[in-house]
Amino acid sequence: MTTTTTTTTARAPRAITHAAARPFLLTDAGLTAGNGLAYLVAAPWLSGLLGTDTSLLVGLGAFLLVVGAGVGWLATRRPVPRGPVLELAALNAVWVLASLGYAVLGDLTTVGRVWDVLQAVLVGAFATGQAWLARRG
């Protein structure tokens, strides 16, 4: 006599339905786009304050505006798709590592180093929250 056993593996949800997902992502979108806009508009002034090149701030500002718009778009999807939120969490984790690396190795002012570290902490919190939301569903 033979017995067949079937096991099923629980699949991660494809969408995020948690009530906090939209407000959390919209907050990230607003802060990201706001930071990008500040970098674009005030790059010459921020360059001196932070001790970094104006061109770097302009480039980062443009990048952050695009990312902020994308996160805002993602937050308005019904339901919020899990995969892109995981990708956003990974992008934010890379941003944290880059920010911390630049804070240590870059030729920044004290204000610039503090700003980089504080920004890394905030972005790390967003990455953690996004990973949690994607895992929870």
Protein backbone atom coordinates (compact mmCIF):
# COMPACT_ATOMS: atom_id res chain seq x y z
CA MET A 1 0.00 0.00 0.00
CA THR A 2 1.37 3.41 -0.92
CA THR A 3 0.50 6.68 0.66
CA THR A 4 0.81 10.02 -1.02
CA THR A 5 1.36 13.08 1.10
CA THR A 6 0.81 16.52 -0.29
CA THR A 7 2.22 19.53 1.42
CA THR A 8 1.32 23.05 0.58
CA THR A 9 3.53 25.99 1.17
CA ALA A 10 1.91 29.20 2.21
CA ARG A 11 2.53 31.80 -0.43
CA ALA A 12 3.21 35.37 0.41
CA PRO A 13 0.33 37.63 -0.52
CA ARG A 14 0.65 39.43 -3.84
CA ALA A 15 -0.95 42.58 -2.47
CA ILE A 16 -0.72 44.61 0.70
CA THR A 17 -4.07 45.21 2.36
CA HIS A 18 -2.87 46.55 5.72
CA ALA A 19 -4.59 49.86 6.54
CA ALA A 20 -1.26 51.58 7.24
CA ALA A 21 0.18 50.89 3.77
CA ARG A 22 -1.25 53.88 1.93
CA PRO A 23 -0.58 56.55 4.58
CA PHE A 24 2.90 55.15 5.17
CA LEU A 25 3.79 55.17 1.47
CA LEU A 26 2.23 58.61 0.94
CA THR A 27 4.32 59.98 3.81
CA ASP A 28 7.44 58.50 2.20
CA ALA A 29 6.43 59.95 -1.17
CA GLY A 30 5.89 63.42 0.26
CA LEU A 31 9.14 63.50 2.21
CA THR A 32 11.13 62.09 -0.70
CA ALA A 33 9.70 64.53 -3.23
CA GLY A 34 10.03 67.42 -0.78
CA ASN A 35 13.66 66.59 -0.17
CA GLY A 36 14.24 66.34 -3.92
CA LEU A 37 12.59 69.69 -4.53
CA ALA A 38 14.71 71.33 -1.81
CA TYR A 39 17.87 69.88 -3.36
CA LEU A 40 16.88 71.23 -6.78
CA VAL A 41 15.74 74.69 -5.69
CA ALA A 42 18.34 75.38 -3.01
CA ALA A 43 21.32 73.42 -4.38
CA PRO A 44 23.78 76.36 -4.38
CA TRP A 45 22.97 77.30 -0.79
CA LEU A 46 22.78 73.69 0.46
CA SER A 47 26.07 72.94 -1.28
CA GLY A 48 27.91 75.33 1.01
CA LEU A 49 26.00 74.24 4.10
CA LEU A 50 26.50 70.51 3.52
CA GLY A 51 29.91 70.64 1.85
CA THR A 52 28.96 68.82 -1.33
CA ASP A 53 28.87 69.71 -5.03
CA THR A 54 25.91 71.62 -6.40
CA SER A 55 25.73 69.24 -9.36
CA LEU A 56 25.41 66.26 -7.01
CA LEU A 57 22.53 67.92 -5.18
CA VAL A 58 20.78 68.76 -8.45
CA GLY A 59 21.14 65.18 -9.67
CA LEU A 60 19.96 63.75 -6.37
CA GLY A 61 17.09 66.21 -6.32
CA ALA A 62 15.87 65.12 -9.75
CA PHE A 63 16.24 61.46 -8.77
CA LEU A 64 14.32 61.98 -5.53
CA LEU A 65 11.50 63.78 -7.33
CA VAL A 66 11.09 60.83 -9.69
CA VAL A 67 11.24 58.33 -6.82
CA GLY A 68 8.77 60.39 -4.77
CA ALA A 69 6.34 60.46 -7.70
CA GLY A 70 6.72 56.71 -8.14
CA VAL A 71 6.10 56.02 -4.46
CA GLY A 72 3.03 58.28 -4.58
CA TRP A 73 1.75 56.38 -7.60
CA LEU A 74 2.43 53.08 -5.82
CA ALA A 75 0.49 54.25 -2.76
CA THR A 76 -2.60 54.89 -4.88
CA ARG A 77 -2.78 51.39 -6.37
CA ARG A 78 -5.70 49.31 -5.15
CA PRO A 79 -4.53 46.98 -3.78
CA VAL A 80 -0.94 48.05 -3.13
CA PRO A 81 1.27 45.53 -4.97
CA ARG A 82 3.71 43.66 -2.76
CA GLY A 83 6.60 43.26 -5.23
CA PRO A 84 7.20 46.95 -5.93
CA VAL A 85 7.03 47.71 -2.20
CA LEU A 86 9.77 45.13 -1.60
CA GLU A 87 11.81 46.71 -4.41
CA LEU A 88 11.30 50.13 -2.81
CA ALA A 89 12.49 48.74 0.54
CA ALA A 90 15.62 47.41 -1.21
CA LEU A 91 16.23 50.78 -2.92
CA ASN A 92 15.89 52.51 0.43
CA ALA A 93 18.34 50.06 2.01
CA VAL A 94 20.87 50.88 -0.71
CA TRP A 95 20.27 54.59 -0.07
CA VAL A 96 21.01 54.04 3.64
CA LEU A 97 24.31 52.32 2.88
CA ALA A 98 25.29 54.99 0.35
CA SER A 99 24.39 57.80 2.76
CA LEU A 100 26.37 56.29 5.60
CA GLY A 101 29.32 55.64 3.31
CA TYR A 102 29.25 59.22 2.07
CA ALA A 103 28.97 60.52 5.64
CA VAL A 104 32.15 58.63 6.52
CA LEU A 105 34.16 59.05 3.31
CA GLY A 106 32.80 62.26 1.79
CA ASP A 107 34.36 65.67 2.21
CA LEU A 108 31.36 67.09 4.06
CA THR A 109 30.89 69.75 6.68
CA THR A 110 29.78 68.70 10.16
CA VAL A 111 26.25 69.72 9.23
CA GLY A 112 26.52 67.60 6.07
CA ARG A 113 27.64 64.55 8.02
CA VAL A 114 24.85 64.96 10.57
CA TRP A 115 22.30 65.46 7.77
CA ASP A 116 23.53 62.33 5.96
CA VAL A 117 23.28 60.19 9.09
CA LEU A 118 19.85 61.54 10.07
CA GLN A 119 18.59 60.99 6.55
CA ALA A 120 19.96 57.44 6.60
CA VAL A 121 18.13 56.73 9.86
CA LEU A 122 14.82 58.03 8.48
CA VAL A 123 15.17 56.18 5.18
CA GLY A 124 16.14 53.04 7.11
CA ALA A 125 12.92 53.35 9.11
CA PHE A 126 10.96 53.61 5.86
CA ALA A 127 12.76 50.57 4.42
CA THR A 128 12.01 48.56 7.56
CA GLY A 129 8.35 49.59 7.51
CA GLN A 130 8.02 48.77 3.82
CA ALA A 131 9.59 45.33 4.29
CA TRP A 132 7.27 44.69 7.23
CA LEU A 133 4.19 45.73 5.24
CA ALA A 134 5.23 43.55 2.29
CA ARG A 135 5.84 40.57 4.55
CA ARG A 136 2.61 41.04 6.47
CA GLY A 137 0.44 41.69 3.45
